[in-house]
Amino acid sequence: AQRVTQPEKLLSVFKGAPVELKCNYSYSGSPELFWYVQYSRQRLQLLLRHISRESIKGFTADLNKGETSFHLKKPFAQEEDSAMYYCALGWANNLFFGTGTRLTVIP
Amino acid sequence: NAGVTQTPKFQVLKTGQSMTLQCAQDMNHEYMSWYRQDPGMGLRLIHYSVGAGITDQGEVPNGYNVSRSTTEDFPLRLLSAAPSQTSVYFCASSPPLGSYNEQFFGPGTRLTVL
């Protein structure tokens, strides 16, 4: 069965410090992985998807099939990055979400 | 485009009451879904629809009904509300079937069942 694990409920980093939000998945096929973000008082929105291999707002995420991970990284955190981040696994047009990590960037 | 809209924004129900959460999208998306968001549990899929007239169950469908009579609307019905259904409910839509399509979320409905 498909499963997404985000081990950290809360993560605090100082402005300018690197940040890594962890995501591990369990899925027998080829995974479709996403990061969604929810800023305060805003809708949940797509941040990036593994198939695009893109950098959005300075964030990148690499799919590591050997470690079944899709960690989200940014070299220098900004205050506006404070938000709730969800890793999600796509399957048959549905999304299976992890429990989320609340990132706080300390000025 | 208004995108995905949800009404109401907030609702308080008593145990046993029924209500319908409304969801509409104006992007001509075929796929629509309902999630509930609970602290420490992330978002869980309740029901989804791949097109008008077609619905299916997600992870946590018990206590909820849906229908999809038009492409635009996908209401979620609680027939007999229970305190365990206290949650924030999100509706989402995405373009025609395709695994890498972005899902667009509504603003959410915060429901409290007393």
XYZ file of C-alpha atoms in Angstrom:
221
model
C 0.000 0.000 0.000
C 1.130 3.534 -0.679
C 2.297 5.594 2.261
C 4.050 8.898 2.782
C 6.017 9.642 5.931
C 7.149 13.049 7.093
C 8.999 12.407 10.336
C 9.173 16.005 11.549
C 5.981 17.740 12.646
C 7.832 20.948 13.452
C 11.065 22.379 12.090
C 12.652 25.679 13.040
C 15.656 27.197 11.300
C 17.297 30.601 11.333
C 17.039 32.909 8.363
C 19.863 32.196 5.948
C 20.416 28.662 7.218
C 19.882 25.612 5.009
C 16.634 23.753 5.389
C 15.705 20.170 4.600
C 12.220 18.761 5.016
C 12.213 15.001 4.954
C 9.816 12.788 3.061
C 9.907 9.026 2.657
C 7.451 6.994 0.678
C 6.289 3.448 0.296
C 5.020 2.439 -3.117
C 5.577 -0.600 -5.286
C 5.446 1.102 -8.679
C 7.062 4.203 -10.157
C 6.155 7.027 -7.781
C 4.781 10.412 -8.682
C 5.809 12.733 -5.897
C 4.859 16.275 -5.084
C 5.443 18.944 -2.486
C 2.474 21.120 -1.587
C 2.695 24.194 0.632
C 0.120 26.050 2.692
C 1.075 29.573 3.735
C -0.829 31.259 6.533
C -4.361 32.120 5.449
C -3.749 30.838 1.920
C -4.851 27.804 -0.011
C -2.865 24.658 -0.312
C -0.837 24.967 -3.501
C 1.623 22.942 -5.494
C 5.247 23.827 -4.806
C 6.989 21.357 -7.063
C 6.746 17.892 -8.588
C 9.527 15.408 -9.101
C 8.844 14.900 -12.809
C 9.620 18.547 -13.540
C 13.012 18.530 -11.832
C 12.550 22.245 -11.259
C 13.526 24.753 -8.603
C 10.674 26.805 -7.208
C 11.281 29.673 -4.794
C 14.773 28.271 -4.316
C 13.462 24.847 -3.260
C 14.524 21.622 -4.925
C 13.633 18.003 -4.294
C 15.354 14.952 -5.680
C 13.739 11.575 -5.948
C 15.986 8.885 -4.487
C 14.468 5.548 -5.374
C 17.110 3.607 -3.465
C 16.265 5.368 -0.216
C 12.602 5.896 -1.203
C 12.946 9.555 -0.312
C 11.913 12.898 -1.771
C 13.400 15.442 0.614
C 12.774 19.147 0.055
C 15.819 21.390 0.314
C 16.687 25.048 0.207
C 20.205 26.383 0.787
C 19.213 29.664 2.439
C 15.892 29.891 4.280
C 13.838 33.080 4.114
C 11.190 34.302 6.552
C 8.525 33.991 3.850
C 9.233 30.253 3.679
C 7.450 29.774 6.995
C 4.491 27.550 6.159
C 3.071 24.061 6.351
C 4.658 21.680 3.869
C 3.092 18.442 2.679
C 4.735 15.698 0.708
C 2.280 13.786 -1.473
C 2.307 10.628 -3.547
C 0.206 10.607 -6.691
C -1.632 7.469 -7.691
C -4.542 7.141 -10.147
C -5.210 10.876 -10.018
C -5.413 10.772 -6.234
C -2.951 12.262 -3.811
C -1.820 10.535 -0.637
C -0.455 13.129 1.736
C 2.033 12.897 4.533
C 1.182 14.402 7.900
C 2.985 17.630 7.093
C 5.883 19.619 8.532
C 5.422 23.112 9.883
C 8.495 25.138 9.012
C 9.288 28.254 11.000
C 12.091 30.511 9.842
C 13.422 32.575 12.716
C 14.526 36.119 11.796
C -11.610 32.603 -13.069
C -12.670 32.113 -9.480
C -10.928 28.736 -9.420
C -12.258 26.373 -6.772
C -14.847 27.848 -4.434
C -16.269 26.345 -1.268
C -19.211 27.336 0.901
C -19.669 27.826 3.756
C -16.332 28.890 5.243
C -17.384 27.932 8.743
C -20.164 25.725 10.087
C -21.216 24.443 13.491
C -23.528 21.443 13.658
C -25.086 19.415 16.404
C -24.630 15.668 16.455
C -27.144 14.038 14.138
C -27.748 17.050 11.934
C -27.217 16.856 8.202
C -25.656 19.351 5.860
C -24.051 19.760 2.456
C -20.682 21.335 1.818
C -20.638 22.988 -1.558
C -17.743 22.930 -4.009
C -17.610 24.455 -7.470
C -14.901 25.045 -10.055
C -14.929 27.100 -13.228
C -11.837 25.626 -14.901
C -13.659 22.809 -16.717
C -11.699 20.257 -14.725
C -12.897 16.694 -14.997
C -11.384 15.478 -11.745
C -12.643 16.678 -8.367
C -12.042 15.424 -4.871
C -12.743 16.032 -1.200
C -10.155 15.841 1.564
C -10.331 16.324 5.289
C -7.448 17.849 7.204
C -6.914 16.878 10.817
C -4.038 17.850 13.127
C -1.220 15.342 12.944
C -2.902 13.369 10.183
C -2.378 15.471 7.093
C -5.008 15.414 4.371
C -7.029 12.284 3.756
C -9.088 11.611 0.662
C -12.810 11.182 1.305
C -14.376 10.818 -2.146
C -13.394 11.698 -5.678
C -14.912 11.993 -9.129
C -13.272 11.552 -12.524
C -16.157 13.157 -14.371
C -19.848 13.986 -14.267
C -21.858 10.995 -13.111
C -18.819 9.090 -11.794
C -17.775 9.025 -8.153
C -15.661 6.718 -6.034
C -14.515 6.299 -2.461
C -11.217 7.428 -1.057
C -9.467 6.517 2.196
C -12.122 7.720 4.654
C -15.555 7.674 2.959
C -17.721 6.531 5.889
C -20.342 9.075 6.915
C -20.103 11.051 3.675
C -21.960 10.959 0.377
C -21.175 12.695 -2.891
C -22.712 13.159 -6.298
C -21.493 14.750 -9.521
C -24.352 15.827 -11.724
C -22.353 18.547 -13.499
C -18.696 19.116 -14.314
C -18.656 22.256 -12.169
C -20.151 21.065 -8.878
C -19.165 18.365 -6.407
C -21.115 18.640 -3.128
C -20.230 16.642 -0.034
C -23.106 15.505 2.178
C -23.005 14.600 5.840
C -26.190 12.664 6.522
C -25.868 12.458 10.306
C -22.998 14.505 11.668
C -20.757 13.077 14.375
C -18.099 14.788 16.521
C -15.469 12.702 14.716
C -16.301 14.671 11.583
C -15.040 17.888 13.112
C -12.350 18.883 10.653
C -11.331 21.238 7.889
C -12.614 20.084 4.525
C -10.890 20.874 1.251
C -12.194 20.432 -2.240
C -9.759 20.111 -5.129
C -9.905 19.819 -8.903
C -7.502 18.997 -11.693
C -7.519 18.774 -15.488
C -8.476 15.605 -17.363
C -6.966 12.326 -16.314
C -3.212 12.453 -16.161
C -0.934 11.430 -13.384
C 1.172 14.564 -13.215
C -1.580 17.124 -13.182
C -1.557 19.769 -10.472
C -4.517 19.737 -8.123
C -6.100 23.101 -7.337
C -7.528 23.474 -3.863
C -10.394 25.504 -2.498
C -10.091 27.701 0.611
C -11.577 25.083 2.909
C -14.613 24.718 5.163
C -14.047 24.509 8.902
C -16.709 22.249 10.398
C -17.351 21.742 14.094
C -19.762 19.063 15.278
C -20.888 19.417 18.875
